[in-house]
C-alpha atoms as one frame of an Amber mdcrd trajectory, in Angstrom:
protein
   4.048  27.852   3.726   1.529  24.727   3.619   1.733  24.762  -0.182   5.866
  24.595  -0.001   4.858  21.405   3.106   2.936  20.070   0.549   4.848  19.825
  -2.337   8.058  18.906  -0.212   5.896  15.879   0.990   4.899  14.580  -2.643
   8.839  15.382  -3.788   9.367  12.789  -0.870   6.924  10.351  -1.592   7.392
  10.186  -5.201  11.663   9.396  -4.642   9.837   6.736  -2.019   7.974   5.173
  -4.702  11.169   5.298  -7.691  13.239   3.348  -4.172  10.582   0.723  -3.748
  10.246  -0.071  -6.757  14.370  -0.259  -7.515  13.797  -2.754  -4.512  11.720
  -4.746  -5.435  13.434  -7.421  -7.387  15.612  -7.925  -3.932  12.639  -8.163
  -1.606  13.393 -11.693  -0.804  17.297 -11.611  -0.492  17.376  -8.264   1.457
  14.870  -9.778   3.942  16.472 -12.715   4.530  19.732 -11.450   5.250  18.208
  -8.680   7.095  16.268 -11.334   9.311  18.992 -13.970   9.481  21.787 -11.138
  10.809  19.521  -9.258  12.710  16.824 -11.591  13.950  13.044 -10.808  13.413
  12.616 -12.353   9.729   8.580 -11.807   9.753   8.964  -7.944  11.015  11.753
  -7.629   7.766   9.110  -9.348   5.039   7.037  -6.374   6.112   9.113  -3.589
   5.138   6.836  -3.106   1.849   3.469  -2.571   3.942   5.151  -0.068   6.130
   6.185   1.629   3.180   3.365   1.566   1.367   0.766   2.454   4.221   2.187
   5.911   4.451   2.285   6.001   0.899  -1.197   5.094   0.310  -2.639   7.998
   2.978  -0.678  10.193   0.940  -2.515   9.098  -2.303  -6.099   8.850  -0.906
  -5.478  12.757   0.555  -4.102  13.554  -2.898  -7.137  12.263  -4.561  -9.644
  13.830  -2.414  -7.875  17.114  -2.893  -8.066  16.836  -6.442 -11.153  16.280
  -6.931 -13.605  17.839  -9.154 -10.295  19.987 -10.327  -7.533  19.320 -12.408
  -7.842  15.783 -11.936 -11.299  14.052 -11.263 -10.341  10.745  -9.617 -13.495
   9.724  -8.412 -14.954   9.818 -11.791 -12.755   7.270 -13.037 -14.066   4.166
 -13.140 -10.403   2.258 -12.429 -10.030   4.153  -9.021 -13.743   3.443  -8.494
 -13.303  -0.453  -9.029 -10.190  -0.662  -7.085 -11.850   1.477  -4.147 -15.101
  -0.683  -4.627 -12.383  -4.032  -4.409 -10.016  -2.922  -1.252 -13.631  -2.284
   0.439 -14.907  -5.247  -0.019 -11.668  -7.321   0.458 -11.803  -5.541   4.019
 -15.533  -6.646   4.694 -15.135 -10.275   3.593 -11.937 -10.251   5.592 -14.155
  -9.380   8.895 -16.785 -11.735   8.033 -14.400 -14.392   7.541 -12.645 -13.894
  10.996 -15.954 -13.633  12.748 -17.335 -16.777  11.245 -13.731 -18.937  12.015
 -13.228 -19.278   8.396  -9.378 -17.685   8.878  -7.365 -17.164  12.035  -5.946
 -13.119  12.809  -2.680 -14.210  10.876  -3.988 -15.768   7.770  -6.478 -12.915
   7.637  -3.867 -10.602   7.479  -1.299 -12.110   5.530  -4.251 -12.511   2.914
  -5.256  -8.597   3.195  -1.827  -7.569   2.927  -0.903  -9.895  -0.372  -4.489
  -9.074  -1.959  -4.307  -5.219  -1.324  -1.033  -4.135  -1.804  -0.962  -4.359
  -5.384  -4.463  -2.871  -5.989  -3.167  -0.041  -3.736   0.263   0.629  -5.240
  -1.189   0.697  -8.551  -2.850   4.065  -7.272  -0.232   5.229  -5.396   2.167
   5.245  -8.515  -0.313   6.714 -10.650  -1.147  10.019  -8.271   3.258  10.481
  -7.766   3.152   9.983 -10.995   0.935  12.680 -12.329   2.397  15.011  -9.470
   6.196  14.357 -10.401   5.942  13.248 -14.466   9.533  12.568 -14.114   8.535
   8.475 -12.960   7.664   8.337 -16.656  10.529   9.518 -17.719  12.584   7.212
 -15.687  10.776   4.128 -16.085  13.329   2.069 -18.327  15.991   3.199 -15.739
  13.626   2.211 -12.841  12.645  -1.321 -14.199  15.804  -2.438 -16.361  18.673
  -1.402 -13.821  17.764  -4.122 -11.110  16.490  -6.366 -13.500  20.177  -6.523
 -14.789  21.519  -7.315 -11.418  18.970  -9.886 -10.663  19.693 -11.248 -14.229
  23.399 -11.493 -13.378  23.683 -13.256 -10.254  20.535 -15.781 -11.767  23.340
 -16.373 -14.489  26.091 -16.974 -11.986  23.646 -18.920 -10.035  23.777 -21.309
 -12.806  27.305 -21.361 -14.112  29.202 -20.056 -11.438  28.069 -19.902  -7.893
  28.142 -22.964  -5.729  24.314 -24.397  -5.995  23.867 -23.649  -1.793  26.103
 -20.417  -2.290  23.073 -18.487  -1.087  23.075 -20.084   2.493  25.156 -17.302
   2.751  22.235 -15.042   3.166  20.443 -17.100   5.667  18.646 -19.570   3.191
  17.505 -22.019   4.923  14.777 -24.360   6.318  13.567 -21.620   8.078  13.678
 -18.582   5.470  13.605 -20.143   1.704  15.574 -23.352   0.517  18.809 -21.869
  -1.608  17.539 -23.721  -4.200  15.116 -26.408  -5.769  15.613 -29.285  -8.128
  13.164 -30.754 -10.960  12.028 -33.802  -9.433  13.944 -33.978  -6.853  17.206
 -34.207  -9.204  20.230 -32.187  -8.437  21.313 -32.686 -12.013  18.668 -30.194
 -12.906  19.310 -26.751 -10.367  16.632 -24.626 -10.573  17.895 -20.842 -10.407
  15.823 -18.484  -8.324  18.267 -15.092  -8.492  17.341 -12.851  -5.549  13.630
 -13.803  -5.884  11.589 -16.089  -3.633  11.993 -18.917  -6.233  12.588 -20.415
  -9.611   8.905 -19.816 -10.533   8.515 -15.994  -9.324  11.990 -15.620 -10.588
  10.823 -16.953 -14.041   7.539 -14.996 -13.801   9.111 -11.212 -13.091  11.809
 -12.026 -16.203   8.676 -11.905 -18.357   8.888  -8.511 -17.914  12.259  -7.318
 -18.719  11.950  -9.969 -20.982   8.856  -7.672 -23.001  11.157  -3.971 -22.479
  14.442  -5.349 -24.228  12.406  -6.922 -27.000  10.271  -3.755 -27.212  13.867
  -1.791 -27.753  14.597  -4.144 -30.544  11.194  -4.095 -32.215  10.712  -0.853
 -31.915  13.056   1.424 -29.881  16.223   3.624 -30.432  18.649   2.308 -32.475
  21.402   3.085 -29.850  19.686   1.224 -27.365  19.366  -1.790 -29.460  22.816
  -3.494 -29.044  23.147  -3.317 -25.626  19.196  -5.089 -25.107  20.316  -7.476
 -27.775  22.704  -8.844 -25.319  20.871  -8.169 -22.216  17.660 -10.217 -23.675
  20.336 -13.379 -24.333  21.604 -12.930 -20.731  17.312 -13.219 -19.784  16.751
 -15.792 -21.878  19.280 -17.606 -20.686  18.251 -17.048 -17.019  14.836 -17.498
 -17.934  15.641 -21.181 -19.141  17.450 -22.502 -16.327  14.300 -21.623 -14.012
  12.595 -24.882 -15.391   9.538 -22.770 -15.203   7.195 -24.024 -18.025   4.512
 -21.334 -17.596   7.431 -18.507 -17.680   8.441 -19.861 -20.626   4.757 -19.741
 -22.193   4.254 -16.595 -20.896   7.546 -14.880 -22.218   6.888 -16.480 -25.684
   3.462 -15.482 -25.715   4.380 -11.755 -24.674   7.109 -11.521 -27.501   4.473
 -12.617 -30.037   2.514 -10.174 -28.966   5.262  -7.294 -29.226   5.509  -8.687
 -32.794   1.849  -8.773 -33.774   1.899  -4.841 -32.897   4.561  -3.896 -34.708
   3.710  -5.425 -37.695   1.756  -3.068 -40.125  -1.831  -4.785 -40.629  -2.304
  -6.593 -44.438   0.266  -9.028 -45.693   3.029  -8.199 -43.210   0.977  -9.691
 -40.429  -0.196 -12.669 -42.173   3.469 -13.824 -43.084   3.954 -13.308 -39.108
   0.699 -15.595 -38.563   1.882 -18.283 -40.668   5.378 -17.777 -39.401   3.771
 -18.357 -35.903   2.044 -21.211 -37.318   5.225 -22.864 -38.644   6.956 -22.316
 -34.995   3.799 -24.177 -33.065   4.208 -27.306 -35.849   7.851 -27.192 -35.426
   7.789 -27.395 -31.847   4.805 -30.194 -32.453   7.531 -32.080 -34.028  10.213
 -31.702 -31.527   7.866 -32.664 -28.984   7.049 -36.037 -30.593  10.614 -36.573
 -31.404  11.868 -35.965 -27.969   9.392 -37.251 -25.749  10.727 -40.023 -24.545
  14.265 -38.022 -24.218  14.864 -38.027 -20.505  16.159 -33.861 -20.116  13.665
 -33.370 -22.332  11.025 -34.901 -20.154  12.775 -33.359 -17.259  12.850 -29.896
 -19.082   9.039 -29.761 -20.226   7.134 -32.527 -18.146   9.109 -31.962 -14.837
   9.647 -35.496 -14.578  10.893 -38.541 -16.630  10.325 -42.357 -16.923  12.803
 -42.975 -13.941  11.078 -40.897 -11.512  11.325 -41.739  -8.110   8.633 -39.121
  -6.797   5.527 -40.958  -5.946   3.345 -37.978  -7.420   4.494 -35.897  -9.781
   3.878 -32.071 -10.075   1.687 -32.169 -12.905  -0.994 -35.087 -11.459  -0.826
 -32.499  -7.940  -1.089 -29.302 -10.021  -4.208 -30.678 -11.879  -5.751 -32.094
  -8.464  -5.284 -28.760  -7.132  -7.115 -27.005 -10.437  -9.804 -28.977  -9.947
 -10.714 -28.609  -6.052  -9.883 -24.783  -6.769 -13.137 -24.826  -9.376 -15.183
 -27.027  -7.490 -14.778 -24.475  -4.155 -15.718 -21.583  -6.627 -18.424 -22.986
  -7.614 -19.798 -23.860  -4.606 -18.946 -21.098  -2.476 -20.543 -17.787  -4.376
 -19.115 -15.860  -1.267 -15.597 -17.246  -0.907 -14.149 -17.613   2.539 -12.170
 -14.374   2.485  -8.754 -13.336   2.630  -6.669 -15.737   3.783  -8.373 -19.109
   2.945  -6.915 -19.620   0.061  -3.317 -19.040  -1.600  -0.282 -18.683  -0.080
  -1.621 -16.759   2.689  -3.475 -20.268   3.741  -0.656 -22.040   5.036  -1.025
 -19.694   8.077  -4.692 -20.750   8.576  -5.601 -23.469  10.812  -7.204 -25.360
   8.437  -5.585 -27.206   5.540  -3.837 -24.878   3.064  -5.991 -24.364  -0.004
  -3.158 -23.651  -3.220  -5.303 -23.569  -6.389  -2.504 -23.227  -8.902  -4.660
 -20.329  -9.954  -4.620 -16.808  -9.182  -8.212 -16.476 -10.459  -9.517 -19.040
  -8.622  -7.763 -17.901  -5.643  -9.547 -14.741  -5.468 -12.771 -16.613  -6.139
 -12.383 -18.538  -3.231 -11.343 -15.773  -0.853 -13.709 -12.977  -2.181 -16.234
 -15.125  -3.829 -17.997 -13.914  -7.276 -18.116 -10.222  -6.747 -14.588 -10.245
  -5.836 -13.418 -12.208  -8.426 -16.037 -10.231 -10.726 -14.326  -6.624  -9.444
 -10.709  -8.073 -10.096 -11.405  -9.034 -13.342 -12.657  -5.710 -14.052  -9.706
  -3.638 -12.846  -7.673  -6.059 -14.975  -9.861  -5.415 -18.233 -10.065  -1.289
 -17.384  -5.910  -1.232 -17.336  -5.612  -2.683 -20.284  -8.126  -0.577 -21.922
  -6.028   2.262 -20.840  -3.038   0.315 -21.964  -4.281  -0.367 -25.197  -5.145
   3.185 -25.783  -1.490   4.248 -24.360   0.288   2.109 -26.791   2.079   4.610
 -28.611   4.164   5.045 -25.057   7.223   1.710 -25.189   5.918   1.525 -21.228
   2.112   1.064 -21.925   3.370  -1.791 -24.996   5.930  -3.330 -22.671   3.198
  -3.540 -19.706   0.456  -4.818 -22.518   2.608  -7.239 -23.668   3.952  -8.828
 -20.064   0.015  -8.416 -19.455  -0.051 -11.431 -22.118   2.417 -13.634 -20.670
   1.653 -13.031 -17.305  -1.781 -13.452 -17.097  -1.522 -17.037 -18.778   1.060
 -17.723 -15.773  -1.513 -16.461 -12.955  -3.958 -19.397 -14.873  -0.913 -22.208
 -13.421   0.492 -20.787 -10.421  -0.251 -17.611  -7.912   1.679 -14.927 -10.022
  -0.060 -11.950  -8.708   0.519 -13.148  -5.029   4.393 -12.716  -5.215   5.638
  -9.726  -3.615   7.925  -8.386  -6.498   5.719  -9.023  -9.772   2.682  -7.955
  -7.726   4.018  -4.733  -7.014   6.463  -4.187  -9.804   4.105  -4.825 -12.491
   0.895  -2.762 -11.042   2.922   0.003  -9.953   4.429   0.406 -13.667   0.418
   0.294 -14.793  -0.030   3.195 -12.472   2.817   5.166 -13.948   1.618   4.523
 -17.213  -2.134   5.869 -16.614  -0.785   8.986 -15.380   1.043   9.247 -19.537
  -1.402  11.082 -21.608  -3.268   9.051 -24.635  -3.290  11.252 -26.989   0.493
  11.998 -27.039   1.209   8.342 -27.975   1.035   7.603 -32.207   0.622   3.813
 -31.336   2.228   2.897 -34.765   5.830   4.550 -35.081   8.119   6.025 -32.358
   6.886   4.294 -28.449   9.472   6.590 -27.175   8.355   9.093 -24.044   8.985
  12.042 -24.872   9.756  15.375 -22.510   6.788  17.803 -23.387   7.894  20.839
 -24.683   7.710  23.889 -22.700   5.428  26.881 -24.107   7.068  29.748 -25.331
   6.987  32.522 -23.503   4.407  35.955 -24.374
């Protein structure tokens, strides 16, 4: 009877995982329409912590029963970095309050946009290893409400009234409807059902690195259908006005490329092919640069300006304090000092333009050491993954969007953060040894022994 409890409780938690993750991409519409209909806004923004608190005592009990059997979790040294990193998150947290460094509501804003990620990432790898059909489902999972949330960005731009999503409750007291480049409503920047252009630009990274996966190297089938899905992306992807998502996507398609290119001649046509691109766009750059959507495109601001500082002299400004406060703060002044979660602080918000440097100065070097850890350890296991299409489409987005966590706060969004690291988990729980990391990425259903 307990064993028939238990495995009705993981059937549950593991369909609670496949819905969150569905939901993701809508986080920000659902909750302000939720909050602006029904009232209580902040209690609605929390609907992923009180799903994933129940979630994560599942996982911890799961992991402690599975120990030194089947499955020896505490000898890997990913769950013992991200155990060693929620710990310590939670300690500088309490120092921080009990010094003054962050009031009760920074502190746990900052805990719950640091940990949840670190934390779903397990989560999704334990349902994932107890119910193997996650894997199965991932392109289902990930590409579904990516194509939603790529067609209303598209109507956003072409279609929809600019303000249409006032509609929702977008407002000065939610999120604006929408943003301009430099202030200029000439240039709309779309934001889908995300919390704006540059998180919406950031998650498209991701679909962005499955549909070009498909056409590098999945089913032929498949391939006509992502064709035109990656030009709908693309599309959306460019009217974001999001320089790093543009970066980062390029980057992660190059990256698709460079693996499935045999080594020896093939891949040094490809470098000097990549080569060619960089001087072409060298060019174009020269030729254009005094081109005023051009300048408005690239530089987020032209010769005509009006704004009396523009985003690039602020975004450097910030780079620079958020270097100097690593530097001279080996501790950091813990969750909720820095990042987003700041503007709830009493003191003056502290926005690096950095994820990296975020976490430096919240956790301080060990934290920042222990995060760049976990990310190095997952794409070890990545890397030796790669014959699945989910570990190369996660290793490639890993490209892209760890270049944009280097000029914004990537990581801190509620719908990459999540959606990305609980992919990761799914695709530790694949086995390594099944993938041939050269021909077919495909997942495949393993077959059932025959019967004695």
């Amino acid at each position: 009877m307990k064993k028939v409890a238990l495995t009705q409780v993981t059937s549950v938690c593991a369909v609670l995982v496949a819905v969150v993750l569905c939901l993701l991409p809508f986080h920000a519409l659902l909750t302000v329409w939720a909050g602006s209909s029904l009232g209580h806004y902040s209690a609605f923004r929390l609907w992923i912590e009180f799903a994933l608190v129940p979630l994560a005592v599942w996982a911890a009990v799961a992991i402690g029963r599975d120990a030194g059997r089947r499955r020896p979790w505490l000898r890997d040294p990913l769950v013992l970095l991200g155990a060693a990193y929620i710990v310590w998150q939670l300690v500088m947290g309490v120092f921080a309050r009990l010094a003054g460094w962050v009031n009760t509501s920074a502190l746990l804003t900052g805990w719950a946009a640091d940990l949840r990620f670190p934390a779903f990432l397990l989560v999704c790898w334990v349902a994932a290893m107890q119910r193997p059909w996650l894997a199965r489902c991932w392109r289902q999972l990930l590409l579904v409400p990516a194509a939603i949330a790529t067609g209303f960005g598209v109507l956003q731009a072409w279609v929809l009234p600019v303000d249409f999503l006032r509609h929702f409750g977008y407002g000065p007291q939610t999120i604006a409807p929408f943003s301009t480049v430099d202030q200029k409503t000439a240039y709309i920047r779309v934001q889908s059902t995300l919390r704006g252009p540059n998180p919406f630009g950031a998650y498209l990274v991701l679909p962005i690195s499955a549909l070009a996966s498909t056409l590098v190297r999945g089913v032929k089938q498949r391939r006509a259908g992502a064709l035109v899905f990656l030009a709908l992306a693309c599309a959306a992807l460019g009217t974001t006005y999001s320089r790093s998502a543009y970066i980062g996507a390029v980057l992660s398609v190059a990256y698709l490329c460079w693996l499935a290119v045999p080594k020896g001649r093939a891949r040094s046509w490809l470098l000097a092919g990549m080569a060619a691109a960089v001087l072409v766009f060298g060019a174009a750059f020269l030729a254009f640069r005094h081109n005023s959507q051009f300048q408005n495109t690239f530089f987020h601001t032209d010769s005509h300006s009006g704004s009396r500082t523009s985003s690039n002299a602020a975004r450097s400004s910030a780079l620079e304090q958020g270097v100097k406060d690593v530097l001279t703060q080996p501790l950091g002044h813990g969750p909720g000092s820095a990042g987003p979660a700041s503007a709830h602080n009493n003191r003056p918000a502290r926005i690096a333009e950095n994820y990296y440097l975020q976490v430096g100065q919240e956790a301080g070097w060990i934290g920042l050491g222990l995060f760049l850890a976990i990310n190095v350890l997952v794409a070890i296991k990545l890397w030796q993954r790669r014959g699945h299409q989910l570990a190369v489409v996660l290793l490639a987005s890993f490209v892209g969007i760890s270049f944009i966590n280097m000029l914004s706060h990537a990581w801190a969004d509620d719908t990459l953060g999540m959606l990305w690291w609980g992919f990761a988990g799914i695709a530790c729980s694949l086995s390594a040894a099944q993938g041939d990391g050269a021909k077919n990425a495909r997942i495949e259903t393993p077959k059932k022994k025959a019967s004695t």
